[in-house]
PDB file of C-alpha atoms and ligand atoms in Angstrom:
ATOM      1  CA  UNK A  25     -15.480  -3.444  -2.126  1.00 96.00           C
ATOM      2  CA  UNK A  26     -16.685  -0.497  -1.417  1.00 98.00           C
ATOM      3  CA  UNK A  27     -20.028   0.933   1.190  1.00 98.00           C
ATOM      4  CA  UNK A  28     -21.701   4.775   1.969  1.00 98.00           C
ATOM      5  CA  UNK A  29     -18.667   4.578   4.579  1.00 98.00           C
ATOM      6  CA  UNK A  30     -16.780   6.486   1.181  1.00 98.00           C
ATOM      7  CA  UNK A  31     -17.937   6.485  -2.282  1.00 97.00           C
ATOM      8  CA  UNK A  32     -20.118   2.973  -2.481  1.00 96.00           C
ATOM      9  CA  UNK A  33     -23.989   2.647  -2.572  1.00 95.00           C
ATOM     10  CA  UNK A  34     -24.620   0.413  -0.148  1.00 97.00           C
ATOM     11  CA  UNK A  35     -24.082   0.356   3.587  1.00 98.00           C
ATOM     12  CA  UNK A  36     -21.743  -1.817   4.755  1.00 98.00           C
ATOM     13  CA  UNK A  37     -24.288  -3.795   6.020  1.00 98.00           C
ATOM     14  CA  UNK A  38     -26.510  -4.317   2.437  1.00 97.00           C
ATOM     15  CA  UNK A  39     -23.355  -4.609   0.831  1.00 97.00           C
ATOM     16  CA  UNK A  40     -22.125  -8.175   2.841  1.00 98.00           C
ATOM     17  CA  UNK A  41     -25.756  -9.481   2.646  1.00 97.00           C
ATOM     18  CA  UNK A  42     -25.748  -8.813  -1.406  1.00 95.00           C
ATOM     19  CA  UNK A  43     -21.903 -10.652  -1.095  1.00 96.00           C
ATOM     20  CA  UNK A  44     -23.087 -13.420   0.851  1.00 96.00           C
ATOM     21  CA  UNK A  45     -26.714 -13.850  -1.277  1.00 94.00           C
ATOM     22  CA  UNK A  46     -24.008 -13.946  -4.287  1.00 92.00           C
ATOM     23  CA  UNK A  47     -22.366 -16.818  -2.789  1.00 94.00           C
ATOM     24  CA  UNK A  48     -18.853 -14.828  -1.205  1.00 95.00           C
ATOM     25  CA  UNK A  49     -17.130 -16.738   0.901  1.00 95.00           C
ATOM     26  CA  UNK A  50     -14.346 -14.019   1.958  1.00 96.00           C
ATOM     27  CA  UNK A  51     -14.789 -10.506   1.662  1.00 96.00           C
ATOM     28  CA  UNK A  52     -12.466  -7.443   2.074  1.00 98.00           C
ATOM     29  CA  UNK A  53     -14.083  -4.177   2.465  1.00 98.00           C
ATOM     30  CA  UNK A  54     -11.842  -1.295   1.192  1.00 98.00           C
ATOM     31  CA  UNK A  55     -13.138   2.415   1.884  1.00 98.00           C
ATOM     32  CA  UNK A  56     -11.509   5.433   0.656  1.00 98.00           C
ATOM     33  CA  UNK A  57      -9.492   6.529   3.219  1.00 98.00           C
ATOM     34  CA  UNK A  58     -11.937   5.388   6.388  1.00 98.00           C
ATOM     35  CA  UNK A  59     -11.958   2.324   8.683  1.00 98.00           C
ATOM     36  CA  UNK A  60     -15.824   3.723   9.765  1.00 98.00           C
ATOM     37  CA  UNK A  61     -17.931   0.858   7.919  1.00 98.00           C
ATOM     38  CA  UNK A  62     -15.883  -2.081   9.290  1.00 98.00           C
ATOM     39  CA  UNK A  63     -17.162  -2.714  12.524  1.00 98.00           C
ATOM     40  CA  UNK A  64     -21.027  -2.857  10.774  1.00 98.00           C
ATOM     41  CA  UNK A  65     -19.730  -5.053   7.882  1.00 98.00           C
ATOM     42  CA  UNK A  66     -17.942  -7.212  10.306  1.00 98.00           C
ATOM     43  CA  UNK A  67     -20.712  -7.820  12.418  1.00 98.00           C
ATOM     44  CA  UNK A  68     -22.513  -8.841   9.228  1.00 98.00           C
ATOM     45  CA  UNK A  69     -20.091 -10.918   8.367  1.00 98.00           C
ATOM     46  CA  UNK A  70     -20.269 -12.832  11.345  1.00 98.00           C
ATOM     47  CA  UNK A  71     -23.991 -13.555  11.130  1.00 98.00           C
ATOM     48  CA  UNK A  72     -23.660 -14.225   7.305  1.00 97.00           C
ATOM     49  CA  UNK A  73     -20.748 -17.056   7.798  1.00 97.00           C
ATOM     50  CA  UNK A  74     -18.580 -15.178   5.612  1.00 97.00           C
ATOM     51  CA  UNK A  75     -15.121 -14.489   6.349  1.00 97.00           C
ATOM     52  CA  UNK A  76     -14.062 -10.829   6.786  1.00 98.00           C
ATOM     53  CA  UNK A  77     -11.193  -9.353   5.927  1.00 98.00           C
ATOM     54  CA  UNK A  78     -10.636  -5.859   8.008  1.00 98.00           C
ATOM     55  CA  UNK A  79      -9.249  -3.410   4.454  1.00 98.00           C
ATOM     56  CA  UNK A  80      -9.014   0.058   3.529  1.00 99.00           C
ATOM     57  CA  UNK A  81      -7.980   1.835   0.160  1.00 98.00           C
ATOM     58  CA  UNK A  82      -5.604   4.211   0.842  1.00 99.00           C
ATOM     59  CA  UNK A  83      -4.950   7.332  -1.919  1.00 98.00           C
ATOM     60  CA  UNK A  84      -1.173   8.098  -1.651  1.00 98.00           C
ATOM     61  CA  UNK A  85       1.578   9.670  -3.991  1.00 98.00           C
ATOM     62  CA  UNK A  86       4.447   8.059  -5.843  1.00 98.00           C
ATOM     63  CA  UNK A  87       6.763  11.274  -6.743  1.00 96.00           C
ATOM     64  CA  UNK A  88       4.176  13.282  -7.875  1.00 94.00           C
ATOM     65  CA  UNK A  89       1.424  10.897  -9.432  1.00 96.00           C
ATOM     66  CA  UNK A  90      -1.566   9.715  -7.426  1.00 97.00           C
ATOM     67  CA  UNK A  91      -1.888   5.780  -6.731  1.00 98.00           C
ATOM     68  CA  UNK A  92      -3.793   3.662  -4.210  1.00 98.00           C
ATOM     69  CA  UNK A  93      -2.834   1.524  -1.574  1.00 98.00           C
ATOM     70  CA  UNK A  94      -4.970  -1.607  -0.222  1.00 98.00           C
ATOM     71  CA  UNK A  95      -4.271  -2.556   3.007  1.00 98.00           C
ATOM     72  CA  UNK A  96      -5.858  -5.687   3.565  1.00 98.00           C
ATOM     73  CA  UNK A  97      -5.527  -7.952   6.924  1.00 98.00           C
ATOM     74  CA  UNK A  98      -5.702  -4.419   8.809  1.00 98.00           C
ATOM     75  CA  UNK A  99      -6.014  -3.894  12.289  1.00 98.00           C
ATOM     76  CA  UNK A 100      -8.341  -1.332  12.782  1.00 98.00           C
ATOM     77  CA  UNK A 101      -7.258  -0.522  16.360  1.00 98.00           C
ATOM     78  CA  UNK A 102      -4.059   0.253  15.674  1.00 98.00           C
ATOM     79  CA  UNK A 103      -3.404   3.598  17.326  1.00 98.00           C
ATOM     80  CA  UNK A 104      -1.778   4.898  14.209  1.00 98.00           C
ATOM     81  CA  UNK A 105      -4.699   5.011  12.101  1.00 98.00           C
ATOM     82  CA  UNK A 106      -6.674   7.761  14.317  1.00 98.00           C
ATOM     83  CA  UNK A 107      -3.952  10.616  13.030  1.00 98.00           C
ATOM     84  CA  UNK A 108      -3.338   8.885   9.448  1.00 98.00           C
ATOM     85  CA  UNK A 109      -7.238   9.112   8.925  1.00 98.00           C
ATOM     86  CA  UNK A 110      -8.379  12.243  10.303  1.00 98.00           C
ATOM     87  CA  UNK A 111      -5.328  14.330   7.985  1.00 98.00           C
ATOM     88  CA  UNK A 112      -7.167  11.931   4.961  1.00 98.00           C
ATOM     89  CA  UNK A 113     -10.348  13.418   6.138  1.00 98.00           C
ATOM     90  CA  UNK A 114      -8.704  16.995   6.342  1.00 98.00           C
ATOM     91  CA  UNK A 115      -7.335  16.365   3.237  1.00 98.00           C
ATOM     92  CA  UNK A 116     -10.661  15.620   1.577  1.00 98.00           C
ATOM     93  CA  UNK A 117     -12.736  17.940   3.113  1.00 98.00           C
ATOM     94  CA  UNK A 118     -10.758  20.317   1.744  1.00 98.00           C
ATOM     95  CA  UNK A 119     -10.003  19.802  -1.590  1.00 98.00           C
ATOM     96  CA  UNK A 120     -14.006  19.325  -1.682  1.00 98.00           C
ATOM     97  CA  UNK A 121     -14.349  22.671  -1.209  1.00 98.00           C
ATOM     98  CA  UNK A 122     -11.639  23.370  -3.888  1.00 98.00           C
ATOM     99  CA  UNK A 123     -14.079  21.191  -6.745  1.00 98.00           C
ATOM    100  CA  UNK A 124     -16.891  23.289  -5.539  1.00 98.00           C
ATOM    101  CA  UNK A 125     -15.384  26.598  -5.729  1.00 98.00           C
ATOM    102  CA  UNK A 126     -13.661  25.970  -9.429  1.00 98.00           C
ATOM    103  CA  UNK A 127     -17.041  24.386 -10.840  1.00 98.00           C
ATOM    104  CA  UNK A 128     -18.837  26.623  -9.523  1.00 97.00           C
ATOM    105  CA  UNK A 129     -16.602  29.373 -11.487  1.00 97.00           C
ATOM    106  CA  UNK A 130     -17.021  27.622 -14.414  1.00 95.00           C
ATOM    107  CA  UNK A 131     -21.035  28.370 -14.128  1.00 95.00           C
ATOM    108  CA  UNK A 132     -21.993  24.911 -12.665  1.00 97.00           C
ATOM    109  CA  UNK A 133     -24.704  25.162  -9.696  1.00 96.00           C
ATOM    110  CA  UNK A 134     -23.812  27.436  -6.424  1.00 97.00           C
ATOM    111  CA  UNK A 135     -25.037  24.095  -4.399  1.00 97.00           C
ATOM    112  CA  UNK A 136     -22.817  21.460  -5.579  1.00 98.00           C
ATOM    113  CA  UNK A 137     -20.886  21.538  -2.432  1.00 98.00           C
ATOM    114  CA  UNK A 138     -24.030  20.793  -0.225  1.00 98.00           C
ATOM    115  CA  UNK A 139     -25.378  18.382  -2.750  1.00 98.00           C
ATOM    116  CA  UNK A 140     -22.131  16.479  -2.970  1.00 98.00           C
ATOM    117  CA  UNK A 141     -21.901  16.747   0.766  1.00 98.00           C
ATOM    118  CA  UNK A 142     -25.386  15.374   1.707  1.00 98.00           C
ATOM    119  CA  UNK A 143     -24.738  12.075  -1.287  1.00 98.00           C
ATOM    120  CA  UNK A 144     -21.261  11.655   1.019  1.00 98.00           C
ATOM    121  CA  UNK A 145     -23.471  12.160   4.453  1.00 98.00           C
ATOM    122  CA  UNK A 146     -21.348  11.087   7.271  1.00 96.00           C
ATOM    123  CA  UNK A 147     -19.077   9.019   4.699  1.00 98.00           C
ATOM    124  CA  UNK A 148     -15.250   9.683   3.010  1.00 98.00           C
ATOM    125  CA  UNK A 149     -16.373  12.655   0.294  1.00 98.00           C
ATOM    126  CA  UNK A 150     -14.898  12.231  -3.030  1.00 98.00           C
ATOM    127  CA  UNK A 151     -15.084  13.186  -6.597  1.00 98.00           C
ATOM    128  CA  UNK A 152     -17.924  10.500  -7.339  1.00 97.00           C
ATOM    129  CA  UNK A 153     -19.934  12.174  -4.761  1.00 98.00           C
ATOM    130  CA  UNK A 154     -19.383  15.511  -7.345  1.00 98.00           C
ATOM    131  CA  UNK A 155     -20.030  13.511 -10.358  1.00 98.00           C
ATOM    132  CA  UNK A 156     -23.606  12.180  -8.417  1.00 97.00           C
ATOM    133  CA  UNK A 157     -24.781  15.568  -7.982  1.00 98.00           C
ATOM    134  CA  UNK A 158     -23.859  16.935 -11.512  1.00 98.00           C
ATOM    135  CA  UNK A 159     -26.153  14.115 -12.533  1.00 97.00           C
ATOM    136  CA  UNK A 160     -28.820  14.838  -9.638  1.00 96.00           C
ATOM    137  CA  UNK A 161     -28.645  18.963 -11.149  1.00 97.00           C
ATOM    138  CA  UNK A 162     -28.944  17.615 -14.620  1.00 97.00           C
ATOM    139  CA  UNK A 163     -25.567  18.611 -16.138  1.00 97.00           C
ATOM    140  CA  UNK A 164     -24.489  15.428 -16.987  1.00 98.00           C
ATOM    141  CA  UNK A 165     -26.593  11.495 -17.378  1.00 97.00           C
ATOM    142  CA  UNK A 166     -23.084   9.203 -16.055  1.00 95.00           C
ATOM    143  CA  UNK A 167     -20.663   9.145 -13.810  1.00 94.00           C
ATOM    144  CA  UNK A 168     -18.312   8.775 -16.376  1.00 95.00           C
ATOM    145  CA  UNK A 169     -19.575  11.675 -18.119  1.00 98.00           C
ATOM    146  CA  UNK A 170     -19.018  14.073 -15.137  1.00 98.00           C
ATOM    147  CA  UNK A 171     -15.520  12.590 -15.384  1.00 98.00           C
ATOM    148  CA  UNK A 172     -15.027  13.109 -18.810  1.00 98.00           C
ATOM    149  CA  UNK A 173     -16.387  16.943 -18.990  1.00 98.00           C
ATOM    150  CA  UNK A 174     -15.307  17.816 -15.153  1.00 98.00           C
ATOM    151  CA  UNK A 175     -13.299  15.879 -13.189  1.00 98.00           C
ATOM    152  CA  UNK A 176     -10.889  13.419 -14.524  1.00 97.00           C
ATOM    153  CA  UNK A 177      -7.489  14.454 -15.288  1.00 94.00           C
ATOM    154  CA  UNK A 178      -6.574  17.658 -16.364  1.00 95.00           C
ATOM    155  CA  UNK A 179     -10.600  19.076 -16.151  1.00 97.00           C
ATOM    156  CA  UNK A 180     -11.469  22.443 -14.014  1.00 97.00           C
ATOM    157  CA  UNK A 181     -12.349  19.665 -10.762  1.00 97.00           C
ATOM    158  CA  UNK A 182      -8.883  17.646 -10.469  1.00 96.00           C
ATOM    159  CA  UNK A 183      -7.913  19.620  -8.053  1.00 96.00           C
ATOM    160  CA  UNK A 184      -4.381  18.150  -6.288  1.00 92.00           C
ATOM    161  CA  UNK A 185      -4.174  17.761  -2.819  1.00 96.00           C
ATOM    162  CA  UNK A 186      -0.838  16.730  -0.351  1.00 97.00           C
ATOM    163  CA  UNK A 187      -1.916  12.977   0.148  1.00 98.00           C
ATOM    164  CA  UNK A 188       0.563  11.044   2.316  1.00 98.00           C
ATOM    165  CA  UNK A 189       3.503   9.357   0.398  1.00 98.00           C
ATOM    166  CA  UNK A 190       3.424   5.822  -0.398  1.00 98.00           C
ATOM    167  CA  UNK A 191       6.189   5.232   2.363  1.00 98.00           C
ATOM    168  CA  UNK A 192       3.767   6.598   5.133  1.00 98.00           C
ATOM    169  CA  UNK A 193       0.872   4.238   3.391  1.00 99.00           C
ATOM    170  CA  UNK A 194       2.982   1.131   3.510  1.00 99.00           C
ATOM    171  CA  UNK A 195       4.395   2.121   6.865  1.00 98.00           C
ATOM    172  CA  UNK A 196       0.757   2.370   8.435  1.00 98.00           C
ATOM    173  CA  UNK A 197      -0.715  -0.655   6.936  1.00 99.00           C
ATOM    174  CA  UNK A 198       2.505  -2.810   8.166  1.00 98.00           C
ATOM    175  CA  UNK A 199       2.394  -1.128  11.345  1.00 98.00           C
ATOM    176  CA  UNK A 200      -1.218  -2.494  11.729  1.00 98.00           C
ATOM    177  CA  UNK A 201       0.023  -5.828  11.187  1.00 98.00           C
ATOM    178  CA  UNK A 202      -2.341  -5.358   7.322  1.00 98.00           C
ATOM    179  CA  UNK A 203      -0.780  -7.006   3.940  1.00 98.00           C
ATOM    180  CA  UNK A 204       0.220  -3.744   1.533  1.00 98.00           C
ATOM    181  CA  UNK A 205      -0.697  -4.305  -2.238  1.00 98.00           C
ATOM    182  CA  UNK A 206      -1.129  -1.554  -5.154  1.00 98.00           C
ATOM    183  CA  UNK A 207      -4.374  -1.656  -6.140  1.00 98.00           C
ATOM    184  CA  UNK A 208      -5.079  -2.366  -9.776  1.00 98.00           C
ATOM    185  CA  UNK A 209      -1.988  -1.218 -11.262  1.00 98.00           C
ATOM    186  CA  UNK A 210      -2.926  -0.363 -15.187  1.00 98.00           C
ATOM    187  CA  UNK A 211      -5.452   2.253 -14.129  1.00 97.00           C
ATOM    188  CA  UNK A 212      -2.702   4.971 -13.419  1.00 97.00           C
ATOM    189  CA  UNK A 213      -1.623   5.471 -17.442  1.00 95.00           C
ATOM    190  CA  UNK A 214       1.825   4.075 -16.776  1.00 97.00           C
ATOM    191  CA  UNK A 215       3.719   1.761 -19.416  1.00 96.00           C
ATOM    192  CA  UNK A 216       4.469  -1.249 -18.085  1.00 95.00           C
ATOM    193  CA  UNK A 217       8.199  -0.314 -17.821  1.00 96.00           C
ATOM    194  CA  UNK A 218       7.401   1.991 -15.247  1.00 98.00           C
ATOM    195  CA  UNK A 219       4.600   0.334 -13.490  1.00 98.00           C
ATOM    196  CA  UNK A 220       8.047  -2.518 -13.419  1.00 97.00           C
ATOM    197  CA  UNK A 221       9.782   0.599 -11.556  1.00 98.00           C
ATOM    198  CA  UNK A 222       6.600   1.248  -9.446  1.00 98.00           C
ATOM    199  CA  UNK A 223       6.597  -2.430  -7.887  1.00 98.00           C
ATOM    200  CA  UNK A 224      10.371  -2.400  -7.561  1.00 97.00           C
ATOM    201  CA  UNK A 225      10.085   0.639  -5.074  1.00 98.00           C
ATOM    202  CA  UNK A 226       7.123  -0.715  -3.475  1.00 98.00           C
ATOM    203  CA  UNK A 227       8.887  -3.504  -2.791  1.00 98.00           C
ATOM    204  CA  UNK A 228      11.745  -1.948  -1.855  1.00 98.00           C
ATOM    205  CA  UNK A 229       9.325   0.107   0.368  1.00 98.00           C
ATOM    206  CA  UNK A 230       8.252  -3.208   2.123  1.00 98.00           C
ATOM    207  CA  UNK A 231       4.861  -3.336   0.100  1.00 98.00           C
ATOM    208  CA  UNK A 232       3.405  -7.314  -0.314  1.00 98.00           C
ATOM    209  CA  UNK A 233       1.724  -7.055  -3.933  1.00 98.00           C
ATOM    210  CA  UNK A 234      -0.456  -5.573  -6.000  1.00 98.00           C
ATOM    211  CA  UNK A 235      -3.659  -6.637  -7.462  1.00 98.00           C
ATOM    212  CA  UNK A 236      -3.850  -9.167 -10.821  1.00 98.00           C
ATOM    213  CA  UNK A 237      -7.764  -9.551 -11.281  1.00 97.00           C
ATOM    214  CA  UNK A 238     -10.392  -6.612 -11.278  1.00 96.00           C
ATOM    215  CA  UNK A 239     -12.934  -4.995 -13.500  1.00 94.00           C
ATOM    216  CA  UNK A 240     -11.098  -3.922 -16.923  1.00 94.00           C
ATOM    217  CA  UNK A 241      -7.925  -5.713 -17.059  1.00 97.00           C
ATOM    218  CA  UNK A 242      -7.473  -8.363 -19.496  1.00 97.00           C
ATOM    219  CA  UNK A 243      -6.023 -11.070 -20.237  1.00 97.00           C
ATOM    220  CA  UNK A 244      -3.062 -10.317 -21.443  1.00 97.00           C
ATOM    221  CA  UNK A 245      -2.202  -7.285 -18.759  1.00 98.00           C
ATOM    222  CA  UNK A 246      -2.725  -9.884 -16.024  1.00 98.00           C
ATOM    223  CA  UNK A 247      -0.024 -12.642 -17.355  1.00 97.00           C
ATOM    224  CA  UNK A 248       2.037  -9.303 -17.859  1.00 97.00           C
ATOM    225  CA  UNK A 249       1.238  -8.775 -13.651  1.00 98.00           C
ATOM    226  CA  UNK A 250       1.600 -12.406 -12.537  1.00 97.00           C
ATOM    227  CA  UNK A 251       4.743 -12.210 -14.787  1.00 97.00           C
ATOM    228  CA  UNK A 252       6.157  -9.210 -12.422  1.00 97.00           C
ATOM    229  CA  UNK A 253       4.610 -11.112  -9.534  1.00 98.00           C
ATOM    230  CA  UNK A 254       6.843 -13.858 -10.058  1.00 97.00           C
ATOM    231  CA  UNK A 255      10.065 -11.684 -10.571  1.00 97.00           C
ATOM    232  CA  UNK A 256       9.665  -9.426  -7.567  1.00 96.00           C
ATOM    233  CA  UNK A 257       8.184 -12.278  -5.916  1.00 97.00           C
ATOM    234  CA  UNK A 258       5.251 -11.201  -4.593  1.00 98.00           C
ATOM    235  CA  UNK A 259       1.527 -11.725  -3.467  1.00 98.00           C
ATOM    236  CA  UNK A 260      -1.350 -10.985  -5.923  1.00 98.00           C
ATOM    237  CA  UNK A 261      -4.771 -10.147  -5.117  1.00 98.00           C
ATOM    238  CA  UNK A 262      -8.462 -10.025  -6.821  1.00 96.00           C
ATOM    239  CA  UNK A 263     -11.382  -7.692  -6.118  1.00 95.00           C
ATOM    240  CA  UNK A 264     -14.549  -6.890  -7.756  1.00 94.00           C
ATOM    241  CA  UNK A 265     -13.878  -3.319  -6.819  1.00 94.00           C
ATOM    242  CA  UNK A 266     -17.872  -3.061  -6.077  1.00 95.00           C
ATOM    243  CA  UNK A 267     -19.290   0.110  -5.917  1.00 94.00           C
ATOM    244  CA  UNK A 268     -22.718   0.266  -6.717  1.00 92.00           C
ATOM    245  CA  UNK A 269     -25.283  -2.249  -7.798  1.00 89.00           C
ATOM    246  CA  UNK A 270     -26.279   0.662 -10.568  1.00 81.00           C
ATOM    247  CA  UNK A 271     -23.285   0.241 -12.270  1.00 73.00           C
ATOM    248  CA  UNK A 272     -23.764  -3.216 -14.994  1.00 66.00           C
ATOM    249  CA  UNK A 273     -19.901  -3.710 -15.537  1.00 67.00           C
ATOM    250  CA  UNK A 274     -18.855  -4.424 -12.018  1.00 72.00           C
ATOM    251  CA  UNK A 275     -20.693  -7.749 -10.049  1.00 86.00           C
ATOM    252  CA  UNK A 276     -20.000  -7.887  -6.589  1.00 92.00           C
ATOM    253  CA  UNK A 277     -17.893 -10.423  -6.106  1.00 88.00           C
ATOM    254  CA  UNK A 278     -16.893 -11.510  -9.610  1.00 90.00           C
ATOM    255  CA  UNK A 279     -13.567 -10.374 -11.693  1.00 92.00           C
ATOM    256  CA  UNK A 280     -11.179 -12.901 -13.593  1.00 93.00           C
ATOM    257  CA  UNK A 281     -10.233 -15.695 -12.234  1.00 92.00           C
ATOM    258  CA  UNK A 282      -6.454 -16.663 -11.264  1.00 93.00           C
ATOM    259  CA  UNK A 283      -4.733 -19.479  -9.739  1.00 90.00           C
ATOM    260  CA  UNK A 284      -1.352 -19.040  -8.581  1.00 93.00           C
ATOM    261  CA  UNK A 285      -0.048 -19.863  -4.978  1.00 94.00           C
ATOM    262  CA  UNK A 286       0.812 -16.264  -5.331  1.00 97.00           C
ATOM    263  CA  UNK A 287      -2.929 -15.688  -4.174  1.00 96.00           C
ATOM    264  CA  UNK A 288      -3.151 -13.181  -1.286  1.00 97.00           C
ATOM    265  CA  UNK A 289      -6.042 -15.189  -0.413  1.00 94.00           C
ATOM    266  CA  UNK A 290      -4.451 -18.218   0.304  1.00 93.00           C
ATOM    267  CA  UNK A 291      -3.054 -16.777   3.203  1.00 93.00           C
ATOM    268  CA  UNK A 292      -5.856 -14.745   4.704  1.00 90.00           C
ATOM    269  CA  UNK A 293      -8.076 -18.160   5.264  1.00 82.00           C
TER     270      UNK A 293
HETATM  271  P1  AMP B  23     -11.275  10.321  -5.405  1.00 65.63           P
HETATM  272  O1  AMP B  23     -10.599   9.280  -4.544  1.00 65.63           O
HETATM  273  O2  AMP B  23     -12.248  11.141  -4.641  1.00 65.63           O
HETATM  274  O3  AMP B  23     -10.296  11.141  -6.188  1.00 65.63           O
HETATM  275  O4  AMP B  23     -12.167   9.521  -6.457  1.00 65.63           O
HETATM  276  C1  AMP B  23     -11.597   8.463  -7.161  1.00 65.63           C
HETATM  277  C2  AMP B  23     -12.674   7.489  -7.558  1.00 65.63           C
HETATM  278  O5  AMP B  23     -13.436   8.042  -8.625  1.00 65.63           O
HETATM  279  C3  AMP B  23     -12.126   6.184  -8.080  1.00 65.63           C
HETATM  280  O6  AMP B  23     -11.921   5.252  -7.055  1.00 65.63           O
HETATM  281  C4  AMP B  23     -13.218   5.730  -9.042  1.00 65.63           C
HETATM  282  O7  AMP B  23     -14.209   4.981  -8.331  1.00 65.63           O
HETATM  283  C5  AMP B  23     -13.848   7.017  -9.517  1.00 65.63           C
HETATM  284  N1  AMP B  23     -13.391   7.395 -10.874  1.00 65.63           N
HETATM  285  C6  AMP B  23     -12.176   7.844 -11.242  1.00 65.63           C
HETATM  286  N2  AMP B  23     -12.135   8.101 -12.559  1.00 65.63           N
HETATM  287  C7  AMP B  23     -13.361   7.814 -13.043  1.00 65.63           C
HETATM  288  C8  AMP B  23     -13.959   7.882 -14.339  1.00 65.63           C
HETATM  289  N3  AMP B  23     -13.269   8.322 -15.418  1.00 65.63           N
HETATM  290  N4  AMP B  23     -15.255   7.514 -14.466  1.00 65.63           N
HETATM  291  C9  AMP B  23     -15.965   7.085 -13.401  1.00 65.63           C
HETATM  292  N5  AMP B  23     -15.451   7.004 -12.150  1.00 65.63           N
HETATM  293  C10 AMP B  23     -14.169   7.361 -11.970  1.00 65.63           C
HETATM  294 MN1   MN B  24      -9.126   2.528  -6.384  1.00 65.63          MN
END
């Protein structure tokens, strides 16, 4: 799930009291690229009697494509994570200023940076921030719109930036004693031949997993997963992947249901 710590709604403190009012009895929060809502949503957590499970989402690079690692399990105090997160945050910042600059080119508002800055306030900025102000100016009515027109692949505000390679991902999240799983793996346009490669090197790589249940994967794509789960032997997680209570496709705390001893989850009670 994820809080105002990145690109969520609610602070990590709403967001646990919605989980636990929804009946969720573990809970991973996974920010962008930040570890700065966990202490809030643990605390929560603790006077909710749910059980927390320290995560983070971390955007990374296989060869030249763009994927995202959970790190679930994390310790937070690891003295790693201060240098890993703050080049993230670098990282961010800047290609934020990139969007700006080549919307603004294209004749969108001179303010989108400070609009898109003050949705982020003191969280993770990223392009939904961008696609929240094109709807605040007017330009577009969804999120997925302001994908669709400006920043999804291949439009004016996909601007690349140098994220970390999945080795240094992995590497971090083992280091902080954290299980390392690919987060839901048929949302990067790969065939399943080479999400099969994928998996092999993040195995290889000393990865745990990947995820098998979350909004928009059916049926049939998560046999296909537990299938690969089973030959690589490997863990398998779930996630509602909550962002916002605005959005009607996502619940928090809902996807498809699995059972396999495969189960990520299994472990972590
Ligand atoms: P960023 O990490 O800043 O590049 O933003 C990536 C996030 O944008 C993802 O985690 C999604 O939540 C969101 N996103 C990506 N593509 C779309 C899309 N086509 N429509 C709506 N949201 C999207
Ligand atoms: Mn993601």
């Amino acid at each position: 799930m994820h809080s105002t710590a990145s690109d969520g709604a609610l602070s990590p403190q709403e967001l646990v009291e919605l989980a636990s009012e929804n009946g969720v009895k573990l809970l991973a929060l996974t920010d962008h690229d930040t570890l700065s809502g966990l202490d809030e949503a643990a605390a929560t957590a603790r006077q909710c009697g749910i059980r927390f499970v320290p995560g983070v989402e971390l955007t990374c690079r296989w060869n030249t494509r763009v994927i995202h690692l959970l790190g679930l399990g994390i310790d937070p105090a690891h003295e790693g994570w201060k240098g890993y997160i703050e080049n993230l945050e670098g990282l961010r910042q800047a290609r934020a200023e990139k969007i700006a600059k080549r919307l603004v080119a294209k004749k969108l508002p001179e303010d989108l940076l400070a609009r898109a800055q003050a949705l982020a306030g003191s969280g993770q900025i990223g392009r939904p921030h961008f696609a929240r102000a094109l709807i605040e100016a007017g330009i577009v009515s969804t999120e997925s719109e302001a994908f669709d027109r400006y920043l999804g692949q291949g439009k004016p505000g996909d601007v690349k930036a140098e994220w970390p390679d999945m080795h240094e991902a992995i590497e971090q999240v083992k280091a902080s004693g954290g299980f390392a799983l690919l987060a839901h793996p048929t949302k990067y346009n790969l065939t399943f031949s080479r999400l099969r490669i994928l998996v092999k090197e993040l195995g290889n790589a000393g990865a745990d997993g990947f995820e098998v249940a979350y909004p928009g994967v059916s049926q049939e794509q998560i046999r296909l997963l537990m299938r690969m789960a089973d030959q690589h032997d490997m863990y398998v997680s779930a996630g509602s992947d909550f962002h916002t209570p605005a959005n009607r496709w996502t619940h928090l705390g809902r996807f498809p249901q699995v059972d396999t001893p495969r189960q990520l989850a299994r472990v972590l009670v």
